Steps between C-alpha positions, in 0.01 A plus 500: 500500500320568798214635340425261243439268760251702676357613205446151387364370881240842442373378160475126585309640798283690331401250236441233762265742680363585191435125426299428824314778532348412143421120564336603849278797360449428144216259492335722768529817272380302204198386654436782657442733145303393145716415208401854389621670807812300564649587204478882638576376853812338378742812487409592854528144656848501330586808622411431868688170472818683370427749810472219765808290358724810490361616853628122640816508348578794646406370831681179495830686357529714802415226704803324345693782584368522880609131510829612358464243180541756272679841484417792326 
């Protein structure tokens, strides 16, 4: 039972992550490329976001378990 719970903490972790990371850098990518380029540019920037977000969910879930919140 354990492990649903962090599994579910991980995921709403990394979808909040994934959330903010998009509203702050979005408008900046878009801007940033043509209409014509952004729609190659898209994959990437969706890819690094997926990068970043896993990257700080990974952080803050062994800083959980540093703070003994969680243990795995």
């Amino acid at each position: 039972m354990e492990k649903i719970w962090i599994i579910a903490i991980a995921a709403s972790i990394f979808l909040i992550s994934s959330f903010l990371i998009w509203r702050i850098t979005a408008d900046y990518r878009k801007k940033e490329y043509s209409k014509k380029m952004w729609k190659l540019a898209r994959v990437y920037y969706w890819q690094s976001v997926i990068f970043v977000s896993t990257g700080v969910t990974i952080l803050i879930l062994f800083l959980f378990k540093w703070g003994n919140i969680l243990s795995f």
